């Protein structure tokens, strides 16, 4: 059991903390309380989030209590991004919308019916300013400056707003309120999670242990998976999109995807690695990974269909076998006869930002009837039968 819970975990603080917490819970005949907090800053979960969620599912399957803390208060403040500037705070309406979307997606991985979902505005909105000052008195500026992005920004004379310094303290106070035994997160949350340990101790409570999961790299193979970087595979992506995106990962990410995104057995994972070492075409291994991912978040039938679709769309040279998604002019482009290329592509791929689509066009990633178009402002006649290819995986035909 211990080895399973430790699988793929990058940091456990303190090192023997998990064993001690499990032993303590056994003696007291109670469930461990495992916390995961998130600020609903964007409405989509992706495979990077699932790395942590799958670990929570393991605790659930062992009968422990998972608590999801929705940062309904902290999201309105703005968490430091770790990228040398503060993240913009959200409105209450944005927080509510994103939170509802997040919660509906959690069921893709964890058992929502057995999960306690709480909103930190319940206690932080009610916290008097005098208690906020008392809370801040438990932490020194020197401690806060140990956070890497704070120290880097300070050394570079980049402004650090006071609310950013308060953010980790508020996140730590969530742990005090919940009385959690374990806080989960990615490695980028280590500082904030350890703040929870410190504040629990200062309030006379047993300190939580911290378990940090590795950060899954995105499709670019460089940065962590993120919606803002357009390098993510979303948990709600359609099967064909999910399969195709997985096939696009660089070969250097195969090992990481085997470990962090699939639910193959350890024996199966080792077999896949050995096949790579033996010189097998990485494309074959990616197909197995892609099929496994689609099966997890959809079903086996969808995985098999996505495999066939990918083969026809991207490996077959016969253009007649390629499938173009029908787009009805009257419903998508009512009373319009011509439209700019960037607007056309944005209507067809409305999950993508216009800036992303504009870059895609300028880099030669869009074709109209097999002709590459590079001017985002070019006027395109909306005519039945016109075929549009956007990026590597999106094919549309106007009807």
Coordinates of C-alpha atoms in Angstrom, one line a residue:
X1 CA 0.0 0.0 0.0
X2 CA 2.8 2.5 0.9
X3 CA 4.7 1.8 -2.3
X4 CA 1.5 2.4 -4.4
X5 CA 0.8 5.7 -2.6
X6 CA 4.4 6.8 -3.1
X7 CA 4.5 5.9 -6.8
X8 CA 5.3 8.9 -9.0
X9 CA 5.5 11.3 -5.9
X10 CA 8.4 13.6 -6.3
X11 CA 8.5 15.2 -2.8
X12 CA 7.2 13.9 0.6
X13 CA 7.8 16.3 3.5
X14 CA 8.9 15.1 6.0
X15 CA 10.4 12.0 4.3
X16 CA 8.8 9.5 6.7
X17 CA 5.6 11.5 7.2
X18 CA 3.3 9.3 5.1
X19 CA 4.1 6.2 7.1
X20 CA 3.6 8.1 10.4
X21 CA 0.2 9.5 9.3
X22 CA -1.1 6.2 8.1
X23 CA 0.0 4.5 11.4
X24 CA -1.6 7.3 13.4
X25 CA -4.9 7.0 11.5
X26 CA -4.9 3.3 12.1
X27 CA -4.4 3.6 15.8
X28 CA -7.2 6.3 16.0
X29 CA -9.5 4.2 13.7
X30 CA -10.1 7.2 11.5
X31 CA -9.7 8.4 7.9
X32 CA -6.9 10.6 6.8
X33 CA -8.0 14.0 5.5
X34 CA -6.3 14.8 2.2
X35 CA -6.5 18.4 0.9
X36 CA -6.1 19.6 -2.7
X37 CA -6.6 23.3 -3.3
X38 CA -7.1 25.1 -6.6
X39 CA -8.0 28.6 -7.7
X40 CA -10.5 28.4 -10.6
X41 CA -8.4 30.7 -12.9
X42 CA -9.4 28.9 -16.1
X43 CA -12.3 26.5 -16.7
X44 CA -10.5 23.5 -18.1
X45 CA -8.7 20.7 -16.4
X46 CA -5.9 18.8 -18.3
X47 CA -3.7 15.8 -18.0
X48 CA -1.3 17.8 -15.8
X49 CA -4.0 18.2 -13.2
X50 CA -4.9 14.5 -13.5
X51 CA -1.5 13.5 -12.2
X52 CA -2.5 14.9 -8.7
X53 CA -6.1 13.8 -9.0
X54 CA -5.1 10.2 -9.7
X55 CA -3.1 10.2 -6.5
X56 CA -6.2 11.5 -4.6
X57 CA -8.2 8.6 -6.2
X58 CA -5.8 6.1 -4.7
X59 CA -6.4 7.6 -1.2
X60 CA -10.1 7.5 -1.9
X61 CA -9.9 3.8 -2.9
X62 CA -8.3 3.1 0.5
X63 CA -11.1 4.8 2.3
X64 CA -9.6 8.1 3.2
X65 CA -11.4 11.5 2.9
X66 CA -10.5 13.9 0.1
X67 CA -11.2 17.6 0.5
X68 CA -11.1 19.9 -2.5
X69 CA -10.7 23.5 -1.5
X70 CA -12.0 25.9 -4.2
X71 CA -10.1 29.2 -3.9
X72 CA -13.2 31.3 -4.2
X73 CA -11.6 33.9 -2.0
X74 CA -7.9 33.6 -3.0
X75 CA -8.8 33.6 -6.8
X76 CA -10.2 37.1 -6.3
X77 CA -6.8 38.2 -4.9
X78 CA -4.5 36.7 -7.5
X79 CA -1.8 34.0 -6.8
X80 CA 1.8 34.8 -7.8
X81 CA 2.4 33.0 -11.0
X82 CA 6.0 32.0 -10.5
X83 CA 6.8 34.0 -13.8
X84 CA 8.0 37.2 -12.3
X85 CA 4.6 38.9 -12.2
X86 CA 1.3 38.7 -10.3
X87 CA -1.6 36.9 -11.8
X88 CA -4.7 39.0 -12.4
X89 CA -7.4 38.6 -9.9
X90 CA -10.8 37.2 -11.0
X91 CA -14.3 38.6 -10.5
X92 CA -16.7 36.7 -8.3
X93 CA -18.7 35.8 -11.4
X94 CA -15.7 34.4 -13.1
X95 CA -14.7 32.4 -10.0
X96 CA -18.2 30.9 -9.8
X97 CA -18.3 29.9 -13.5
X98 CA -14.9 28.4 -13.5
X99 CA -15.5 26.5 -10.2
X100 CA -18.6 24.9 -11.5
X101 CA -16.8 23.8 -14.6
X102 CA -13.9 22.4 -12.6
X103 CA -16.1 20.5 -10.3
X104 CA -18.0 18.9 -13.1
X105 CA -14.7 17.7 -14.6
X106 CA -13.3 16.2 -11.4
X107 CA -15.6 13.2 -11.9
X108 CA -13.4 12.2 -14.8
X109 CA -10.8 11.1 -12.3
X110 CA -12.1 11.1 -8.7
X111 CA -15.3 10.0 -7.0
X112 CA -17.1 13.3 -6.5
X113 CA -19.8 11.7 -4.4
X114 CA -17.1 10.7 -1.8
X115 CA -15.3 14.1 -2.0
X116 CA -15.9 17.0 0.3
X117 CA -15.8 20.2 -1.8
X118 CA -15.5 23.5 0.1
X119 CA -15.0 27.1 -0.8
X120 CA -12.4 29.1 1.2
X121 CA -14.5 32.2 1.0
X122 CA -16.6 30.6 3.7
X123 CA -14.0 31.4 6.3
X124 CA -11.8 34.0 4.7
X125 CA -14.7 36.4 3.9
X126 CA -15.6 36.2 7.6
X127 CA -12.1 36.8 8.9
X128 CA -11.8 40.1 10.7
X129 CA -8.9 42.3 9.7
X130 CA -7.5 42.1 13.3
X131 CA -7.2 38.3 12.8
X132 CA -5.6 38.7 9.4
X133 CA -2.9 40.8 11.1
X134 CA -2.5 38.1 13.8
X135 CA -2.2 35.5 11.1
X136 CA 0.5 37.5 9.3
X137 CA 2.4 37.9 12.5
X138 CA 3.1 34.1 12.5
X139 CA 5.2 34.4 9.3
X140 CA 8.4 36.5 8.7
X141 CA 9.3 38.3 5.5
X142 CA 12.5 36.3 5.4
X143 CA 10.4 33.1 5.2
X144 CA 8.3 34.5 2.4
X145 CA 11.4 35.5 0.5
X146 CA 12.5 31.9 0.4
X147 CA 9.9 31.4 -2.2
X148 CA 11.9 31.2 -5.5
X149 CA 9.9 33.6 -7.6
X150 CA 9.7 36.2 -4.8
X151 CA 13.5 36.1 -4.2
X152 CA 14.2 36.3 -8.0
X153 CA 11.8 39.2 -8.5
X154 CA 13.3 41.0 -5.5
X155 CA 16.9 40.6 -6.8
X156 CA 15.8 41.8 -10.2
X157 CA 14.0 44.9 -8.7
X158 CA 10.7 43.6 -10.1
X159 CA 7.7 44.9 -8.0
X160 CA 6.1 42.5 -5.6
X161 CA 2.7 43.6 -4.3
X162 CA 1.7 43.1 -0.7
X163 CA -1.3 40.9 -1.6
X164 CA 1.1 38.4 -3.2
X165 CA 3.0 38.0 0.0
X166 CA -0.3 37.4 1.9
X167 CA -1.5 34.7 -0.6
X168 CA 0.6 31.8 0.7
X169 CA -0.5 32.6 4.2
X170 CA -4.1 32.5 3.3
X171 CA -3.6 29.2 1.5
X172 CA -1.9 27.9 4.6
X173 CA -4.8 29.0 6.8
X174 CA -7.1 26.8 4.7
X175 CA -5.2 23.8 6.1
X176 CA -5.8 25.2 9.6
X177 CA -9.5 25.4 9.0
X178 CA -9.8 21.9 7.4
X179 CA -7.4 20.2 9.9
X180 CA -6.0 18.1 7.0
X181 CA -3.4 15.4 7.5
X182 CA -1.9 15.6 4.0
X183 CA -1.8 18.4 1.4
X184 CA -1.3 17.4 -2.2
X185 CA -0.1 19.6 -5.1
X186 CA 2.4 19.9 -7.9
X187 CA 6.1 20.6 -7.1
X188 CA 5.4 24.3 -7.9
X189 CA 3.1 24.4 -4.8
X190 CA 5.8 23.2 -2.3
X191 CA 6.2 26.5 -0.6
X192 CA 2.5 27.2 -0.2
X193 CA 1.9 23.7 1.1
X194 CA 4.7 24.0 3.7
X195 CA 3.1 27.2 4.9
X196 CA 0.1 25.1 5.9
X197 CA 2.3 23.0 8.1
X198 CA 3.7 26.0 9.8
X199 CA 0.4 27.7 10.5
X200 CA -1.2 24.4 11.8
X201 CA 1.7 24.1 14.3
X202 CA 1.3 27.8 15.3
X203 CA -2.4 27.1 16.0
X204 CA -1.6 24.1 18.1
X205 CA -2.6 21.5 15.5
X206 CA -0.7 18.5 14.2
X207 CA 1.1 19.6 11.0
X208 CA 0.1 18.2 7.7
X209 CA 2.6 16.3 5.5
X210 CA 3.2 17.6 2.0
X211 CA 3.1 15.3 -1.1
X212 CA 4.1 17.0 -4.3
X213 CA 3.6 15.4 -7.7
X214 CA 5.9 16.1 -10.7
X215 CA 4.7 18.7 -13.3
X216 CA 3.7 17.1 -16.6
X217 CA 5.3 18.8 -19.5
X218 CA 3.1 20.0 -22.3
X219 CA 3.0 19.2 -26.0
X220 CA 6.0 21.5 -26.7
X221 CA 8.1 19.2 -24.5
X222 CA 9.5 22.2 -22.6
X223 CA 7.1 24.1 -20.4
X224 CA 4.7 22.5 -17.9
X225 CA 1.2 21.7 -19.4
X226 CA -0.9 24.8 -19.3
X227 CA -4.0 26.2 -21.0
X228 CA -2.3 29.7 -21.3
X229 CA 0.6 28.1 -23.3
X230 CA -1.7 26.2 -25.6
X231 CA 0.3 23.0 -24.9
X232 CA -2.4 21.0 -23.1
X233 CA -4.5 17.9 -23.5
X234 CA -7.8 18.7 -21.8
X235 CA -9.8 16.1 -19.9
X236 CA -12.8 17.1 -21.9
X237 CA -11.1 17.1 -25.3
X238 CA -13.0 15.0 -27.9
X239 CA -11.4 11.5 -28.5
X240 CA -9.9 12.3 -31.9
X241 CA -8.4 15.6 -30.6
X242 CA -7.1 13.8 -27.4
X243 CA -5.5 11.0 -29.5
X244 CA -4.0 13.4 -32.1
X245 CA -2.5 15.7 -29.5
X246 CA -0.9 12.8 -27.7
X247 CA 0.6 11.6 -31.0
X248 CA 2.2 15.1 -31.4
X249 CA 4.3 14.9 -28.3
X250 CA 8.1 14.8 -28.9
X251 CA 9.8 11.4 -28.5
X252 CA 11.6 12.8 -25.4
X253 CA 8.3 12.9 -23.5
X254 CA 7.4 9.2 -24.1
X255 CA 8.8 8.0 -20.7
X256 CA 7.1 10.8 -18.9
X257 CA 3.7 10.2 -20.5
X258 CA 4.0 6.5 -19.8
X259 CA 4.5 7.2 -16.1
X260 CA 2.2 10.1 -15.5
X261 CA -0.7 9.8 -18.0
X262 CA -1.4 6.1 -18.5
X263 CA -2.9 3.5 -16.2
X264 CA -0.9 0.6 -17.6
X265 CA 0.5 -1.8 -15.0
X266 CA 4.1 -1.5 -13.9
X267 CA 4.9 -4.6 -16.0
X268 CA 3.2 -3.0 -19.1
X269 CA 5.0 0.3 -18.6
X270 CA 8.4 -1.5 -18.3
X271 CA 7.6 -3.5 -21.5
X272 CA 6.9 -0.2 -23.4
X273 CA 10.2 1.3 -22.2
X274 CA 12.1 -1.9 -23.3
X275 CA 10.5 -1.8 -26.7
X276 CA 11.8 1.8 -27.1
X277 CA 15.3 0.7 -26.0
X278 CA 15.1 -2.2 -28.5
X279 CA 14.6 0.3 -31.3
X280 CA 10.9 0.1 -32.0
X281 CA 9.3 3.0 -33.9
X282 CA 8.3 5.5 -31.2
X283 CA 5.1 6.1 -33.2
X284 CA 3.9 2.6 -32.2
X285 CA 4.4 3.4 -28.5
X286 CA 2.7 6.8 -28.8
X287 CA -0.4 5.1 -30.3
X288 CA -0.6 2.8 -27.3
X289 CA -0.3 5.7 -24.9
X290 CA -2.8 7.8 -26.9
X291 CA -5.3 4.9 -26.9
X292 CA -4.9 4.3 -23.2
X293 CA -5.5 8.0 -22.5
X294 CA -8.7 8.2 -24.6
X295 CA -10.0 5.0 -23.0
X296 CA -9.5 6.5 -19.5
X297 CA -11.5 9.7 -20.2
X298 CA -13.9 8.3 -22.8
X299 CA -14.2 4.5 -23.4
X300 CA -12.5 1.7 -25.4
X301 CA -14.8 2.1 -28.4
X302 CA -13.8 5.8 -28.6
X303 CA -10.1 4.9 -28.3
X304 CA -10.4 2.4 -31.2
X305 CA -12.2 4.9 -33.4
X306 CA -9.7 7.6 -32.6
X307 CA -6.9 5.2 -33.6
X308 CA -8.5 4.5 -37.0
X309 CA -9.3 8.2 -37.5
X310 CA -5.7 9.2 -36.9
X311 CA -4.4 6.6 -39.3
X312 CA -6.7 7.7 -42.0
X313 CA -6.2 11.5 -41.4
X314 CA -2.5 11.6 -40.9
X315 CA -0.9 8.4 -42.1
X316 CA -2.9 7.6 -45.2
X317 CA -1.9 9.4 -48.4
X318 CA -5.3 9.0 -50.0
X319 CA -7.0 12.3 -49.6
X320 CA -10.4 10.7 -50.2
X321 CA -10.1 8.8 -46.9
X322 CA -9.7 11.9 -44.8
X323 CA -12.7 13.0 -42.8
X324 CA -13.8 16.7 -42.9
X325 CA -16.1 17.9 -40.2
X326 CA -19.3 19.4 -41.8
X327 CA -20.0 23.0 -41.0
X328 CA -23.3 24.4 -42.0
X329 CA -23.0 28.0 -43.3
X330 CA -26.5 29.1 -42.2
X331 CA -25.9 28.1 -38.5
X332 CA -22.2 29.2 -38.1
X333 CA -22.1 32.1 -40.5
X334 CA -25.7 33.5 -40.8
X335 CA -26.1 36.2 -43.5
X336 CA -22.4 36.4 -44.1
X337 CA -20.8 36.0 -47.6
X338 CA -17.1 36.7 -46.7
X339 CA -15.0 36.8 -43.6
X340 CA -11.4 37.3 -42.6
X341 CA -9.3 34.2 -42.3
X342 CA -8.5 34.7 -38.6
X343 CA -12.3 35.2 -37.9
X344 CA -13.2 32.1 -39.9
X345 CA -10.7 29.9 -38.1
X346 CA -11.7 31.3 -34.7
X347 CA -15.4 30.5 -35.4
X348 CA -14.4 27.0 -36.3
X349 CA -11.9 26.6 -33.3
X350 CA -13.6 28.8 -30.7
X351 CA -11.7 27.2 -27.8
X352 CA -8.5 28.8 -29.2
X353 CA -7.6 32.4 -28.7
X354 CA -7.4 34.7 -31.7
X355 CA -3.8 35.5 -31.0
X356 CA -3.0 31.8 -31.1
X357 CA -4.9 31.3 -34.4
X358 CA -3.2 34.4 -35.9
X359 CA 0.2 33.0 -35.1
X360 CA -0.8 29.6 -36.6
X361 CA -1.9 31.3 -39.8
X362 CA 1.3 33.4 -40.1
X363 CA 3.4 30.2 -39.6
X364 CA 1.7 28.4 -42.5
X365 CA -0.6 26.2 -40.4
X366 CA -3.9 26.9 -42.3
X367 CA -4.9 25.7 -45.7
X368 CA -8.0 26.6 -47.8
X369 CA -8.7 23.9 -50.4
X370 CA -5.0 22.7 -50.2
X371 CA -3.6 26.2 -50.6
X372 CA -1.6 27.5 -47.6
X373 CA -2.8 30.9 -46.4
X374 CA -0.5 33.2 -44.3
X375 CA -2.4 36.5 -44.1
X376 CA -4.8 36.5 -41.1
X377 CA -6.8 39.4 -42.6
X378 CA -7.3 37.9 -46.1
X379 CA -11.0 37.9 -47.0
X380 CA -12.4 34.3 -47.5
X381 CA -15.5 33.8 -49.6
X382 CA -18.0 31.5 -47.7
X383 CA -18.9 29.0 -50.3
X384 CA -20.3 25.4 -50.0
X385 CA -17.7 22.8 -50.6
X386 CA -14.8 24.9 -49.4
X387 CA -12.4 22.8 -47.2
X388 CA -10.4 24.3 -44.4
X389 CA -7.5 22.6 -42.6
X390 CA -6.4 24.3 -39.3
X391 CA -3.2 23.1 -37.7
X392 CA -2.4 19.4 -38.0
X393 CA -5.6 17.8 -36.7
X394 CA -8.7 20.0 -37.6
X395 CA -10.5 19.5 -41.0
X396 CA -13.7 21.3 -41.9
X397 CA -15.9 21.5 -44.9
X398 CA -18.5 24.2 -45.5
X399 CA -22.0 23.0 -46.4

